[in-house]
Coordinates of C-alpha atoms and ligand atoms in Angstrom, one line a residue:
M13 CA 1.8 -3.2 26.5
Y14 CA 0.8 -4.8 23.1
A15 CA -0.2 -3.1 19.9
A16 CA -3.7 -3.8 18.5
F17 CA -5.1 -3.0 15.1
R18 CA -8.2 -1.0 16.0
S19 CA -9.7 0.4 12.8
V20 CA -9.4 1.0 9.1
G21 CA -10.6 3.6 6.7
S22 CA -10.0 4.6 3.1
Y23 CA -10.6 7.4 0.5
V24 CA -10.9 6.9 -3.2
P25 CA -10.8 9.9 -5.5
K26 CA -13.9 10.3 -7.8
N27 CA -12.4 10.3 -11.3
V28 CA -12.3 6.8 -12.9
L29 CA -9.7 6.1 -15.5
T30 CA -10.7 2.9 -17.5
N31 CA -8.6 0.7 -19.8
E32 CA -10.6 2.1 -22.7
D33 CA -9.6 5.7 -21.6
L34 CA -5.9 4.5 -21.7
E35 CA -6.3 3.0 -25.2
K36 CA -6.8 6.6 -26.3
I37 CA -3.6 7.9 -24.6
V38 CA -1.0 5.2 -25.3
D39 CA -0.6 2.1 -27.5
T40 CA -2.3 -0.4 -25.3
S41 CA -5.6 -2.5 -25.1
D42 CA -8.1 -3.5 -22.5
E43 CA -7.2 -7.1 -23.5
W44 CA -3.5 -6.7 -22.8
I45 CA -4.0 -4.8 -19.5
T46 CA -6.7 -7.3 -18.3
K47 CA -4.7 -10.4 -19.2
R48 CA -1.3 -9.3 -17.9
T49 CA -2.5 -7.4 -14.7
G50 CA -6.2 -8.0 -13.9
I51 CA -6.7 -4.2 -13.8
K52 CA -9.9 -2.7 -15.3
T53 CA -10.1 0.7 -13.7
R54 CA -8.1 3.0 -11.4
Y55 CA -9.1 6.3 -9.7
I56 CA -7.3 9.6 -10.2
A57 CA -7.3 12.6 -7.9
D58 CA -8.3 16.1 -9.1
K59 CA -5.6 18.5 -10.0
E60 CA -6.0 20.5 -6.8
E61 CA -6.2 17.4 -4.6
S62 CA -2.8 16.4 -3.0
T63 CA -1.7 13.3 -1.3
S64 CA -2.4 14.7 2.2
D65 CA -6.0 15.5 1.1
L66 CA -6.5 11.9 0.3
G67 CA -4.8 10.7 3.5
V68 CA -6.7 13.1 5.7
E69 CA -10.1 11.7 4.4
A70 CA -9.0 8.1 5.0
A71 CA -7.7 9.1 8.4
K72 CA -11.1 10.7 9.4
V73 CA -12.9 7.4 8.6
A74 CA -10.4 5.4 10.6
L75 CA -10.6 7.7 13.7
K76 CA -14.4 7.6 13.6
R77 CA -14.5 3.8 13.5
A78 CA -12.0 3.7 16.5
S79 CA -14.3 6.2 18.3
L80 CA -11.4 8.6 18.7
R81 CA -11.0 12.3 18.1
A82 CA -7.9 13.6 16.2
E83 CA -6.7 15.0 19.6
D84 CA -6.5 11.5 21.0
I85 CA -3.8 10.6 18.5
N86 CA -0.2 10.7 19.8
M87 CA 1.7 10.1 16.5
I88 CA 1.1 10.2 12.7
I89 CA 3.2 8.0 10.4
C90 CA 2.5 8.4 6.7
A91 CA 3.9 6.0 4.1
T92 CA 4.1 7.6 0.6
I93 CA 6.2 7.8 -2.5
S94 CA 4.1 10.8 -3.8
P95 CA 4.4 13.3 -1.0
D96 CA 2.7 16.7 -1.3
Y97 CA 6.1 18.5 -1.3
F98 CA 9.6 17.4 -2.5
C99 CA 11.7 17.0 0.7
M100 CA 9.6 19.1 3.2
P101 CA 7.3 19.5 4.9
S102 CA 6.3 15.8 5.3
T103 CA 2.9 14.7 4.1
A104 CA 2.2 13.5 7.7
C105 CA 2.7 17.1 9.0
M106 CA 0.2 18.3 6.3
I107 CA -2.3 15.6 7.4
A108 CA -1.8 16.6 11.1
K109 CA -2.5 20.3 10.1
K110 CA -5.6 19.3 8.2
L111 CA -6.8 17.2 11.1
G112 CA -6.3 20.2 13.4
V113 CA -3.6 18.6 15.6
S114 CA -0.1 19.8 16.6
N115 CA 2.6 19.1 19.1
I116 CA 2.8 15.4 18.2
P117 CA 5.4 13.5 16.2
A118 CA 4.4 13.3 12.6
F119 CA 6.7 12.0 9.8
D120 CA 6.8 10.2 6.5
I121 CA 8.5 6.9 5.6
S122 CA 9.7 5.9 2.2
A123 CA 9.4 2.1 1.7
A124 CA 7.4 2.2 -1.6
C125 CA 4.6 -0.4 -1.8
S126 CA 5.8 -2.0 1.4
G127 CA 5.2 1.3 3.2
F128 CA 2.1 0.4 5.1
I129 CA 3.7 -2.7 6.7
Y130 CA 6.8 -0.6 7.6
A131 CA 4.5 2.0 9.2
L132 CA 2.7 -0.8 11.1
A133 CA 6.0 -2.2 12.4
M134 CA 7.1 1.3 13.6
A135 CA 3.7 1.9 15.2
R136 CA 3.9 -1.4 17.0
S137 CA 7.5 -0.7 18.3
F138 CA 6.4 2.7 19.6
I139 CA 3.5 1.2 21.4
E140 CA 5.3 -1.8 22.8
S141 CA 8.1 0.4 24.1
N142 CA 5.4 2.5 25.9
M143 CA 6.3 5.7 23.9
S144 CA 2.8 6.1 22.4
K145 CA -0.8 5.0 22.9
N146 CA -2.7 5.7 19.8
I147 CA -1.0 5.9 16.5
L148 CA -2.5 6.9 13.1
I149 CA -0.8 5.1 10.2
I150 CA -1.6 6.1 6.7
G151 CA -0.6 4.9 3.2
A152 CA -1.5 7.7 0.8
E153 CA -0.6 8.1 -2.9
K154 CA -1.3 10.5 -5.7
L155 CA 0.7 8.3 -8.1
S156 CA -0.8 10.1 -11.1
A157 CA 1.6 13.0 -10.2
I158 CA 4.7 10.7 -10.8
V159 CA 3.3 8.5 -13.6
D160 CA 4.5 9.2 -17.2
Y161 CA 1.3 9.0 -19.3
S162 CA 3.4 8.5 -22.4
D163 CA 5.0 5.3 -21.0
R164 CA 2.6 2.4 -21.6
T165 CA 4.7 0.0 -19.5
T166 CA 3.9 1.9 -16.3
C167 CA 0.9 4.3 -16.9
V168 CA -1.6 1.5 -17.1
L169 CA -0.7 0.0 -13.7
F170 CA -1.1 2.8 -11.1
G171 CA -3.9 4.7 -9.5
D172 CA -4.5 7.1 -6.6
G173 CA -6.0 6.6 -3.2
A174 CA -5.4 6.4 0.6
G175 CA -5.9 4.0 3.5
A176 CA -5.5 4.6 7.2
A177 CA -5.6 2.6 10.4
V178 CA -5.5 3.3 14.1
I179 CA -3.1 1.2 16.1
G180 CA -3.7 1.3 19.8
A181 CA -2.2 0.0 23.1
T182 CA -3.7 -3.0 24.8
K183 CA -2.9 -5.2 27.8
N184 CA -4.8 -8.0 26.2
K185 CA -2.4 -10.3 24.4
E186 CA -5.3 -11.9 22.4
E187 CA -5.8 -8.5 20.6
A188 CA -2.2 -8.0 19.8
I189 CA -0.4 -8.0 16.4
V190 CA 1.2 -11.4 16.3
D191 CA 4.3 -10.7 14.2
I192 CA 5.7 -8.4 11.5
N193 CA 8.6 -9.0 9.2
I194 CA 10.1 -6.1 7.2
S195 CA 13.2 -6.3 4.9
S196 CA 14.9 -4.9 1.8
D197 CA 17.6 -5.4 -0.7
G198 CA 19.1 -2.2 -2.2
N199 CA 21.0 -4.2 -4.9
Y200 CA 17.7 -3.9 -6.9
Y201 CA 17.5 -0.1 -6.5
D202 CA 17.1 0.6 -10.2
Y203 CA 14.4 -2.0 -10.9
L204 CA 11.7 0.5 -9.7
I205 CA 13.0 4.1 -9.6
T206 CA 12.3 7.7 -10.2
P207 CA 15.8 8.5 -11.6
G208 CA 15.7 12.3 -11.6
C209 CA 15.2 15.3 -9.3
G210 CA 16.8 13.8 -6.2
S211 CA 20.3 14.7 -5.1
N212 CA 21.7 12.0 -7.4
K213 CA 20.4 13.9 -10.4
P214 CA 19.0 17.2 -9.4
C215 CA 16.1 18.8 -11.3
S216 CA 17.2 20.4 -14.6
E217 CA 16.1 20.9 -18.2
E218 CA 17.7 17.5 -18.9
T219 CA 15.7 15.6 -16.2
L220 CA 12.5 17.2 -17.6
E221 CA 13.3 16.3 -21.2
E222 CA 14.2 12.7 -20.1
H223 CA 10.9 12.5 -18.1
A224 CA 13.3 11.5 -15.2
C225 CA 11.1 12.6 -12.4
F226 CA 8.5 9.9 -13.3
M227 CA 8.5 6.3 -12.2
K228 CA 10.4 3.7 -14.3
M229 CA 10.1 0.0 -13.8
K230 CA 11.9 -3.1 -15.1
G231 CA 8.4 -4.8 -15.0
N232 CA 9.2 -8.4 -16.0
E233 CA 12.3 -8.6 -13.8
T234 CA 10.4 -7.1 -10.9
F235 CA 7.6 -9.5 -11.4
K236 CA 9.9 -12.6 -11.0
V237 CA 11.6 -11.3 -7.9
A238 CA 8.2 -10.2 -6.4
V239 CA 6.6 -13.7 -6.7
K240 CA 9.6 -15.5 -5.2
T241 CA 10.1 -13.0 -2.4
L242 CA 6.5 -12.7 -1.4
T243 CA 6.0 -16.4 -1.4
N244 CA 9.0 -17.1 0.8
D245 CA 8.1 -14.2 3.1
V246 CA 4.6 -15.4 3.9
I247 CA 5.7 -19.1 4.2
E248 CA 8.4 -18.0 6.6
I249 CA 6.2 -15.8 8.8
L250 CA 3.5 -18.5 9.0
E251 CA 6.0 -21.3 9.9
K252 CA 7.8 -19.0 12.5
N253 CA 4.5 -18.5 14.3
G254 CA 3.2 -22.1 13.9
I255 CA 0.1 -20.9 12.0
E256 CA -1.3 -23.1 9.2
S257 CA -2.6 -21.1 6.2
E258 CA -6.1 -22.4 6.6
K259 CA -6.2 -20.5 10.0
I260 CA -5.9 -17.2 8.0
D261 CA -9.3 -15.6 7.6
H262 CA -8.1 -12.9 5.1
F263 CA -5.0 -12.8 3.0
I264 CA -4.5 -9.1 2.1
P265 CA -1.6 -8.8 -0.3
H266 CA -0.3 -5.6 -2.0
Q267 CA -2.3 -5.2 -5.1
A268 CA 0.2 -4.8 -7.9
N269 CA -0.9 -7.5 -10.3
Y270 CA -3.5 -10.2 -10.2
R271 CA -1.0 -12.8 -11.5
I272 CA 1.4 -12.1 -8.6
L273 CA -1.1 -12.3 -5.8
N274 CA -2.7 -15.4 -7.4
A275 CA 0.7 -17.1 -7.6
V276 CA 1.4 -16.4 -3.9
A277 CA -2.1 -17.5 -2.8
Q278 CA -1.6 -20.8 -4.7
A279 CA 1.7 -21.4 -3.1
L280 CA 0.0 -21.1 0.3
K281 CA -2.9 -23.3 -1.0
L282 CA -5.4 -20.6 0.0
K283 CA -9.1 -20.9 -0.9
E284 CA -10.5 -18.1 -3.1
S285 CA -12.6 -16.9 -0.1
Q286 CA -9.5 -16.2 1.9
V287 CA -7.9 -13.9 -0.7
V288 CA -8.8 -10.2 -0.9
I289 CA -8.5 -8.8 -4.4
T290 CA -9.1 -5.2 -5.4
V291 CA -6.5 -4.7 -8.1
S292 CA -9.1 -4.8 -10.9
K293 CA -10.9 -1.8 -9.4
Y294 CA -8.0 0.4 -8.0
G295 CA -4.9 -0.7 -9.9
N296 CA -1.7 -0.4 -8.0
T297 CA -1.9 2.3 -5.3
S298 CA 1.4 1.5 -3.7
S299 CA 1.5 2.0 0.1
A300 CA -2.4 2.6 0.0
S301 CA -3.3 -0.7 -1.5
I302 CA -3.4 -3.0 1.6
P303 CA -5.4 -0.6 3.8
M304 CA -7.7 0.2 0.8
A305 CA -8.3 -3.5 0.3
M306 CA -8.9 -4.1 4.0
N307 CA -11.4 -1.2 4.0
D308 CA -13.4 -2.8 1.2
L309 CA -13.5 -6.0 3.2
Y310 CA -14.7 -4.1 6.3
E311 CA -17.3 -2.3 4.4
E312 CA -18.6 -5.5 2.8
G313 CA -19.1 -6.7 6.4
K314 CA -16.6 -9.5 6.0
L315 CA -14.0 -8.3 8.5
K316 CA -15.1 -9.4 11.9
V317 CA -13.7 -9.0 15.4
G318 CA -10.8 -11.4 16.0
D319 CA -10.4 -12.3 12.3
L320 CA -6.8 -13.1 11.5
M321 CA -5.3 -11.2 8.6
L322 CA -2.1 -12.0 6.7
L323 CA -0.6 -8.9 5.1
D324 CA 2.1 -9.1 2.4
A325 CA 3.8 -6.4 0.3
F326 CA 6.7 -5.9 -2.1
G327 CA 8.0 -2.7 -3.8
G328 CA 10.7 -0.4 -4.9
G329 CA 14.0 -0.6 -3.1
F330 CA 13.4 -3.5 -3.2
T331 CA 11.5 -3.6 0.1
W332 CA 9.1 -6.2 1.3
G333 CA 7.2 -7.1 4.5
S334 CA 4.5 -9.4 6.0
A335 CA 2.4 -9.3 9.1
I336 CA 0.0 -11.5 11.0
V337 CA -2.7 -9.2 12.5
P338 CA -5.9 -10.0 14.3
F339 CA -8.6 -7.3 13.7
S340 CA -9.2 -5.9 17.2
P341 CA -11.6 -3.0 17.3
S342 CA -12.0 -1.4 20.7
N343 CA -15.2 -2.2 22.5
Ligands
LIG430 O1 4.1 -2.6 -6.8 C1 5.5 -2.7 -6.8 C2 5.9 -4.0 -7.4 N1 5.5 -4.0 -8.8 C3 5.2 -5.2 -9.4 O2 5.4 -6.2 -8.7 C4 4.9 -5.2 -10.8 C5 5.6 -6.3 -11.5 N2 5.5 -6.4 -12.9 C6 4.3 -6.7 -13.5 O3 3.3 -6.7 -12.9 C7 4.4 -7.1 -15.0 O4 5.7 -7.4 -15.3 C8 3.8 -6.0 -16.0 C9 2.3 -6.0 -15.9 C10 4.4 -4.7 -15.7 C11 4.2 -6.4 -17.4 O5 3.7 -7.7 -17.7 P1 4.7 -8.8 -18.3 O6 3.9 -10.0 -18.6 O7 5.9 -9.0 -17.5 O8 5.1 -8.1 -19.8 P2 6.5 -7.7 -20.4 O9 7.1 -6.5 -19.6 O10 7.3 -8.9 -20.5 O11 6.1 -7.2 -21.8 C12 5.5 -8.1 -22.8 C13 5.1 -7.3 -24.0 C14 6.3 -6.4 -24.5 O12 6.3 -6.5 -26.0 P3 7.3 -7.4 -26.8 O13 8.7 -7.0 -26.4 O14 7.0 -8.8 -26.3 O15 6.9 -7.1 -28.2 C15 5.9 -5.1 -24.1 O16 6.5 -4.0 -24.9 O17 4.0 -6.4 -23.8 C16 4.4 -5.1 -24.2 N3 3.8 -4.2 -23.3 C17 2.5 -3.7 -23.6 N4 1.6 -3.9 -24.6 C18 0.4 -3.4 -24.5 C19 4.2 -3.6 -22.2 N5 3.3 -2.8 -21.7 C20 2.2 -2.8 -22.5 C21 0.9 -2.2 -22.5 N6 0.1 -2.4 -23.5 N7 0.5 -1.3 -21.6

């Protein structure tokens, strides 16, 4: 059995947060944000919307496009760093409940911005080992819940949203995911971190005062490692599979910063038309950014049957991953 990428869907919350809005909250400017990141807007979920609410909407779109009902799904994997609940229950269980399905495995994975590629790797393994047939993978984030809106170095970067995909079993090798690489280096654990409220530093008055339950990032240091790691990672996976970069129809990188994805695209000598960029619109939506970008491509009518996608992500941990994936909707 092989694993095929059947469909994609996404959900974007309705509230827009512009650079001009942020100018009123912290000491920043549209000029700085645009020049350093390429971001113009990001979307923010309502107070009463949680991560699973975003994820379930994306999942419904992906299911419909795969012509499947929720009951046809054998497993749900949700990648998130902003789960509905601290520790338990998992956001995947909440999504299953909201889809009206039970008695299937549903679990979250924590691989930060690389989460969607990690979820894809797991779905592929379950399918190729004949343990599952149709798997829903979701990257969903309500990052506004863990962003410190008094910290200008992070609050301008992140947004909310969700993306989902159906990965299905096939006997046709031409439809199959070609390769996936996932990796990590925990030596960089404190470059991107929510330092408080875990077992290392349980929730207390002190963690509240220190804003320790919010994301902190060593931005410039992370930037340098991200460019180098992402570039090496995509070059390696293409070489390993004997695929020239001009054969890639769509390079869909994690959308953290326009300068990062541009540097990687240039190293691969990709044409502008091959690179999918949505960071200006959505900001950094962590595990949701790749499927959200892919969804936009699909809705613009640019993602066709058999198109070869190169995915690439980097995030907290550090974690990273890449994948070569043909778009293989079922007939
Ligand atoms: O998604 C997971 C992986 N994440 C990433 O890969 C993100 C990686 N990092 C980045 O994208 C960039 O490093 C940032 C966008 C976060 C920052 O850009 P930078 O070019 O690396 O800027 P910097 O951190 O070196 O800061 C330059 C200056 C500093 O001022 P001084 O020390 O030069 O006076 C900062 O205090 O910009 C200042 N600064 C700001 N100014 C206005 C930092 N944030 C802001 C801000 N508005 N929002």
